[in-house]
Short mmCIF file of N, CA, C and O in Angstrom, two decimals:
data_model
loop_
_atom_site.label_atom_id
_atom_site.label_comp_id
_atom_site.label_asym_id
_atom_site.label_seq_id
_atom_site.Cartn_x
_atom_site.Cartn_y
_atom_site.Cartn_z
N MET A 1 85.31 43.55 95.30
CA MET A 1 85.94 42.74 94.29
C MET A 1 87.41 43.13 94.21
O MET A 1 87.73 44.28 94.02
N GLY A 2 88.29 42.19 94.38
CA GLY A 2 89.72 42.46 94.33
C GLY A 2 90.29 42.27 92.95
O GLY A 2 89.70 41.62 92.10
N ILE A 3 91.42 42.86 92.74
CA ILE A 3 92.13 42.71 91.48
C ILE A 3 93.28 41.76 91.72
O ILE A 3 94.09 41.98 92.61
N ARG A 4 93.32 40.70 90.94
CA ARG A 4 94.40 39.73 91.09
C ARG A 4 95.56 40.12 90.19
O ARG A 4 95.38 40.44 89.03
N LEU A 5 96.72 40.10 90.74
CA LEU A 5 97.93 40.39 90.00
C LEU A 5 98.36 39.12 89.29
O LEU A 5 98.42 38.06 89.91
N PRO A 6 98.61 39.17 87.98
CA PRO A 6 99.02 37.97 87.26
C PRO A 6 100.29 37.37 87.87
O PRO A 6 101.19 38.09 88.29
N SER A 7 100.33 36.05 87.90
CA SER A 7 101.49 35.38 88.50
C SER A 7 102.76 35.72 87.74
O SER A 7 103.84 35.78 88.33
N SER A 8 102.65 35.99 86.43
CA SER A 8 103.85 36.36 85.66
C SER A 8 104.42 37.68 86.16
O SER A 8 105.64 37.86 86.21
N LEU A 9 103.56 38.60 86.55
CA LEU A 9 104.01 39.90 87.05
C LEU A 9 104.71 39.74 88.40
O LEU A 9 105.77 40.31 88.64
N ILE A 10 104.11 38.95 89.28
CA ILE A 10 104.71 38.72 90.60
C ILE A 10 106.05 38.02 90.45
O ILE A 10 107.04 38.40 91.07
N HIS A 11 106.11 37.01 89.58
CA HIS A 11 107.36 36.28 89.35
C HIS A 11 108.43 37.22 88.81
O HIS A 11 109.57 37.22 89.27
N HIS A 12 108.07 38.06 87.85
CA HIS A 12 109.02 39.00 87.25
C HIS A 12 109.55 39.97 88.30
O HIS A 12 110.75 40.23 88.37
N ALA A 13 108.65 40.50 89.13
CA ALA A 13 109.07 41.45 90.17
C ALA A 13 110.03 40.78 91.16
O ALA A 13 111.04 41.36 91.55
N LYS A 14 109.73 39.54 91.54
CA LYS A 14 110.60 38.83 92.47
C LYS A 14 111.96 38.55 91.85
O LYS A 14 112.99 38.66 92.52
N GLN A 15 111.98 38.19 90.57
CA GLN A 15 113.25 37.95 89.89
C GLN A 15 114.09 39.22 89.83
O GLN A 15 115.30 39.18 90.00
N MET A 16 113.44 40.35 89.60
CA MET A 16 114.16 41.62 89.54
C MET A 16 114.77 41.94 90.90
O MET A 16 115.86 42.49 90.99
N LEU A 17 114.08 41.58 91.97
CA LEU A 17 114.59 41.87 93.30
C LEU A 17 115.80 41.00 93.64
O LEU A 17 116.65 41.40 94.43
N LYS A 18 115.88 39.82 93.03
CA LYS A 18 116.99 38.92 93.30
C LYS A 18 118.25 39.32 92.54
O LYS A 18 119.35 38.90 92.87
N MET A 19 118.06 40.11 91.47
CA MET A 19 119.21 40.52 90.64
C MET A 19 120.14 41.42 91.44
O MET A 19 119.74 42.06 92.40
N ARG A 20 121.37 41.48 91.00
CA ARG A 20 122.31 42.44 91.59
C ARG A 20 121.75 43.83 91.37
O ARG A 20 120.90 44.05 90.52
N ASN A 21 122.23 44.79 92.09
CA ASN A 21 121.66 46.12 92.07
C ASN A 21 122.55 47.10 91.29
O ASN A 21 123.16 47.98 91.88
N PRO A 22 122.61 46.97 89.95
CA PRO A 22 123.50 47.83 89.17
C PRO A 22 123.01 49.26 89.03
O PRO A 22 123.77 50.14 88.69
N LEU A 23 121.74 49.52 89.27
CA LEU A 23 121.19 50.85 89.03
C LEU A 23 120.93 51.63 90.32
O LEU A 23 120.15 52.57 90.34
N ASN A 24 121.57 51.22 91.42
CA ASN A 24 121.44 51.91 92.70
C ASN A 24 120.00 52.04 93.18
O ASN A 24 119.56 53.12 93.56
N VAL A 25 119.28 50.94 93.14
CA VAL A 25 117.92 50.91 93.67
C VAL A 25 118.03 50.47 95.13
O VAL A 25 118.55 49.39 95.41
N PRO A 26 117.56 51.29 96.06
CA PRO A 26 117.67 50.93 97.47
C PRO A 26 116.90 49.65 97.79
O PRO A 26 115.90 49.34 97.15
N ARG A 27 117.37 48.96 98.79
CA ARG A 27 116.69 47.74 99.24
C ARG A 27 115.25 48.10 99.61
O ARG A 27 114.99 49.13 100.23
N GLY A 28 114.32 47.26 99.18
CA GLY A 28 112.91 47.51 99.46
C GLY A 28 112.22 48.39 98.44
O GLY A 28 111.08 48.80 98.63
N HIS A 29 112.91 48.67 97.34
CA HIS A 29 112.36 49.51 96.27
C HIS A 29 112.51 48.80 94.93
O HIS A 29 113.23 47.82 94.81
N ILE A 30 111.84 49.34 93.92
CA ILE A 30 111.91 48.79 92.58
C ILE A 30 111.95 49.95 91.58
O ILE A 30 111.36 51.00 91.81
N ALA A 31 112.69 49.76 90.49
CA ALA A 31 112.75 50.77 89.44
C ALA A 31 111.54 50.60 88.52
O ALA A 31 111.19 49.49 88.14
N VAL A 32 110.91 51.72 88.20
CA VAL A 32 109.75 51.73 87.31
C VAL A 32 110.02 52.79 86.25
O VAL A 32 110.38 53.93 86.57
N TYR A 33 109.85 52.40 84.99
CA TYR A 33 110.02 53.35 83.89
C TYR A 33 108.65 53.75 83.40
O TYR A 33 107.83 52.90 83.04
N VAL A 34 108.38 55.05 83.37
CA VAL A 34 107.06 55.57 83.07
C VAL A 34 107.13 56.50 81.86
O VAL A 34 107.98 57.37 81.79
N GLY A 35 106.22 56.29 80.93
CA GLY A 35 106.13 57.15 79.76
C GLY A 35 105.49 56.42 78.61
O GLY A 35 105.53 55.19 78.54
N GLU A 36 104.88 57.18 77.73
CA GLU A 36 104.18 56.58 76.60
C GLU A 36 105.10 56.27 75.43
O GLU A 36 104.82 55.40 74.62
N ILE A 37 106.23 56.97 75.34
CA ILE A 37 107.18 56.78 74.24
C ILE A 37 108.54 56.43 74.84
O ILE A 37 108.97 57.03 75.82
N ASP A 38 109.22 55.44 74.24
CA ASP A 38 110.50 54.96 74.77
C ASP A 38 111.47 56.08 75.12
O ASP A 38 112.05 56.08 76.19
N ILE A 39 111.66 57.01 74.20
CA ILE A 39 112.68 58.04 74.43
C ILE A 39 112.27 59.06 75.49
O ILE A 39 113.11 59.81 75.98
N GLN A 40 110.99 59.07 75.87
CA GLN A 40 110.52 60.03 76.87
C GLN A 40 110.28 59.38 78.23
O GLN A 40 109.79 60.03 79.13
N ARG A 41 110.61 58.12 78.38
CA ARG A 41 110.36 57.44 79.65
C ARG A 41 111.29 57.95 80.73
O ARG A 41 112.46 58.19 80.50
N LYS A 42 110.73 58.10 81.92
CA LYS A 42 111.50 58.53 83.08
C LYS A 42 111.56 57.38 84.08
O LYS A 42 110.62 56.62 84.22
N ARG A 43 112.65 57.31 84.79
CA ARG A 43 112.85 56.27 85.80
C ARG A 43 112.44 56.78 87.16
O ARG A 43 112.85 57.86 87.59
N PHE A 44 111.60 56.00 87.84
CA PHE A 44 111.20 56.29 89.20
C PHE A 44 111.61 55.10 90.06
O PHE A 44 111.60 53.97 89.61
N VAL A 45 111.96 55.36 91.29
CA VAL A 45 112.26 54.29 92.25
C VAL A 45 111.17 54.37 93.30
O VAL A 45 111.04 55.38 93.99
N VAL A 46 110.37 53.30 93.38
CA VAL A 46 109.22 53.30 94.28
C VAL A 46 109.33 52.15 95.27
O VAL A 46 109.97 51.13 94.98
N PRO A 47 108.71 52.28 96.43
CA PRO A 47 108.73 51.18 97.40
C PRO A 47 108.03 49.94 96.86
O PRO A 47 107.04 50.04 96.14
N ILE A 48 108.54 48.78 97.21
CA ILE A 48 107.92 47.53 96.78
C ILE A 48 106.49 47.44 97.29
O ILE A 48 105.64 46.82 96.66
N SER A 49 106.20 48.08 98.41
CA SER A 49 104.84 48.05 98.96
C SER A 49 103.81 48.57 97.97
O SER A 49 102.64 48.20 98.06
N PHE A 50 104.22 49.39 97.00
CA PHE A 50 103.29 49.87 95.98
C PHE A 50 102.69 48.72 95.19
O PHE A 50 101.58 48.81 94.70
N LEU A 51 103.44 47.60 95.06
CA LEU A 51 102.93 46.45 94.31
C LEU A 51 101.69 45.86 94.96
O LEU A 51 100.92 45.15 94.30
N ASN A 52 101.46 46.13 96.23
CA ASN A 52 100.28 45.62 96.93
C ASN A 52 99.12 46.60 96.94
O ASN A 52 98.02 46.26 97.35
N HIS A 53 99.34 47.83 96.49
CA HIS A 53 98.29 48.83 96.50
C HIS A 53 97.30 48.55 95.36
O HIS A 53 97.71 48.36 94.22
N PRO A 54 96.00 48.51 95.66
CA PRO A 54 95.01 48.19 94.63
C PRO A 54 95.08 49.07 93.38
O PRO A 54 94.95 48.58 92.26
N SER A 55 95.31 50.37 93.54
CA SER A 55 95.38 51.26 92.38
C SER A 55 96.60 50.96 91.52
O SER A 55 96.55 51.04 90.29
N PHE A 56 97.72 50.62 92.16
CA PHE A 56 98.94 50.29 91.42
C PHE A 56 98.75 48.97 90.68
O PHE A 56 99.16 48.82 89.53
N LYS A 57 98.11 48.00 91.34
CA LYS A 57 97.82 46.72 90.69
C LYS A 57 96.94 46.92 89.46
O LYS A 57 97.16 46.31 88.43
N GLN A 58 95.96 47.80 89.60
CA GLN A 58 95.07 48.09 88.48
C GLN A 58 95.84 48.73 87.32
O GLN A 58 95.63 48.38 86.16
N LEU A 59 96.74 49.64 87.63
CA LEU A 59 97.56 50.28 86.60
C LEU A 59 98.41 49.24 85.88
O LEU A 59 98.49 49.23 84.65
N LEU A 60 99.05 48.34 86.63
CA LEU A 60 99.88 47.29 86.02
C LEU A 60 99.04 46.34 85.18
O LEU A 60 99.45 45.95 84.08
N SER A 61 97.86 45.97 85.67
CA SER A 61 96.99 45.07 84.92
C SER A 61 96.53 45.71 83.62
O SER A 61 96.52 45.06 82.57
N HIS A 62 96.18 46.98 83.69
CA HIS A 62 95.76 47.69 82.48
C HIS A 62 96.90 47.77 81.47
O HIS A 62 96.69 47.55 80.28
N ALA A 63 98.09 48.08 81.95
CA ALA A 63 99.25 48.15 81.06
C ALA A 63 99.53 46.80 80.41
O ALA A 63 99.84 46.71 79.22
N GLU A 64 99.39 45.71 81.19
CA GLU A 64 99.63 44.37 80.64
C GLU A 64 98.58 44.01 79.61
O GLU A 64 98.90 43.48 78.55
N GLU A 65 97.31 44.32 79.88
CA GLU A 65 96.23 44.03 78.94
C GLU A 65 96.43 44.76 77.63
O GLU A 65 96.24 44.21 76.56
N GLU A 66 96.81 46.02 77.73
CA GLU A 66 96.91 46.86 76.54
C GLU A 66 98.21 46.66 75.77
O GLU A 66 98.22 46.68 74.54
N PHE A 67 99.32 46.45 76.47
CA PHE A 67 100.62 46.44 75.82
C PHE A 67 101.39 45.13 75.98
O PHE A 67 102.49 45.01 75.46
N GLY A 68 100.88 44.19 76.74
CA GLY A 68 101.61 42.95 76.98
C GLY A 68 102.56 43.12 78.15
O GLY A 68 102.63 44.18 78.77
N PHE A 69 103.27 42.06 78.45
CA PHE A 69 104.16 42.09 79.60
C PHE A 69 105.55 41.66 79.16
O PHE A 69 105.98 40.55 79.44
N HIS A 70 106.24 42.51 78.46
CA HIS A 70 107.59 42.24 77.98
C HIS A 70 108.48 43.38 78.47
O HIS A 70 108.50 44.45 77.89
N HIS A 71 109.15 43.13 79.57
CA HIS A 71 109.97 44.17 80.17
C HIS A 71 111.44 43.78 80.12
O HIS A 71 111.80 42.66 80.42
N PRO A 72 112.30 44.74 79.77
CA PRO A 72 113.72 44.46 79.81
C PRO A 72 114.17 44.33 81.26
O PRO A 72 113.50 44.86 82.16
N PRO A 73 115.27 43.64 81.51
CA PRO A 73 115.76 43.55 82.89
C PRO A 73 116.05 44.94 83.45
O PRO A 73 116.46 45.84 82.73
N GLY A 74 115.82 45.09 84.73
CA GLY A 74 116.17 46.34 85.38
C GLY A 74 115.01 47.20 85.81
O GLY A 74 115.20 48.19 86.48
N GLY A 75 113.79 46.87 85.42
CA GLY A 75 112.66 47.67 85.88
C GLY A 75 111.39 47.39 85.12
O GLY A 75 111.42 46.90 84.00
N LEU A 76 110.28 47.69 85.75
CA LEU A 76 108.98 47.59 85.10
C LEU A 76 108.79 48.79 84.20
O LEU A 76 109.21 49.90 84.53
N THR A 77 108.09 48.60 83.07
CA THR A 77 107.78 49.70 82.18
C THR A 77 106.28 49.89 82.18
O THR A 77 105.53 48.95 81.92
N ILE A 78 105.85 51.10 82.50
CA ILE A 78 104.43 51.42 82.53
C ILE A 78 104.18 52.52 81.50
O ILE A 78 104.63 53.65 81.67
N PRO A 79 103.49 52.19 80.41
CA PRO A 79 103.28 53.17 79.33
C PRO A 79 102.08 54.08 79.63
O PRO A 79 101.01 53.93 79.07
N CYS A 80 102.28 55.00 80.55
CA CYS A 80 101.23 55.98 80.86
C CYS A 80 101.89 57.35 80.98
O CYS A 80 103.11 57.47 80.98
N LYS A 81 101.07 58.37 81.09
CA LYS A 81 101.60 59.72 81.22
C LYS A 81 102.26 59.87 82.58
O LYS A 81 101.78 59.38 83.60
N GLU A 82 103.39 60.55 82.59
CA GLU A 82 104.15 60.75 83.82
C GLU A 82 103.32 61.46 84.89
O GLU A 82 103.35 61.08 86.06
N ASP A 83 102.55 62.45 84.50
CA ASP A 83 101.72 63.19 85.46
C ASP A 83 100.69 62.27 86.11
O ASP A 83 100.42 62.40 87.31
N ALA A 84 100.11 61.37 85.34
CA ALA A 84 99.11 60.44 85.88
C ALA A 84 99.77 59.50 86.89
O ALA A 84 99.19 59.21 87.94
N PHE A 85 100.98 59.03 86.59
CA PHE A 85 101.70 58.14 87.51
C PHE A 85 102.03 58.86 88.82
O PHE A 85 101.81 58.34 89.90
N ILE A 86 102.53 60.08 88.71
CA ILE A 86 102.88 60.86 89.89
C ILE A 86 101.63 61.16 90.73
O ILE A 86 101.66 61.03 91.95
N ASP A 87 100.54 61.51 90.07
CA ASP A 87 99.30 61.78 90.78
C ASP A 87 98.82 60.54 91.54
O ASP A 87 98.47 60.62 92.71
N LEU A 88 98.84 59.40 90.88
CA LEU A 88 98.40 58.16 91.51
C LEU A 88 99.27 57.79 92.69
O LEU A 88 98.77 57.54 93.79
N THR A 89 100.58 57.76 92.50
CA THR A 89 101.47 57.31 93.57
C THR A 89 101.56 58.31 94.71
O THR A 89 101.82 57.93 95.85
N SER A 90 101.33 59.59 94.45
CA SER A 90 101.38 60.58 95.53
C SER A 90 100.24 60.36 96.52
O SER A 90 100.37 60.70 97.69
N ARG A 91 99.15 59.77 96.06
CA ARG A 91 98.02 59.49 96.97
C ARG A 91 98.31 58.32 97.89
O ARG A 91 97.68 58.18 98.92
N PHE A 92 99.27 57.46 97.56
CA PHE A 92 99.58 56.30 98.39
C PHE A 92 100.13 56.73 99.75
O PHE A 92 99.90 56.07 100.75
N HIS A 93 100.84 57.81 99.80
CA HIS A 93 101.44 58.28 101.04
C HIS A 93 100.43 58.96 101.95
O HIS A 93 100.67 59.10 103.13
N HIS A 94 99.33 59.41 101.37
CA HIS A 94 98.33 60.15 102.14
C HIS A 94 97.13 59.31 102.51
O HIS A 94 96.25 59.77 103.21
N ALA A 95 97.10 58.07 102.06
CA ALA A 95 95.93 57.22 102.33
C ALA A 95 96.02 56.59 103.70
O ALA A 95 97.00 56.51 104.33
#
């Protein structure tokens, strides 16, 4: 059973990629802000290929279900613990 990424999420990610690059995000990457509280969020720059990884899709879907999908321009916001995000994405390179 696959997880479908909401079309609003895909559209938002594509729009962000078309924007000028004011935050020095390398081509082929996207800025992601991770943290449960606004003032404690950290910025990560991850490869766009992560958007196709089933675990990353599940994380984004869960965040959208729980918190909605209202992101300021410049990056996706994922309200989860930083350690959990690092643990999840570190497995993408070893799979």
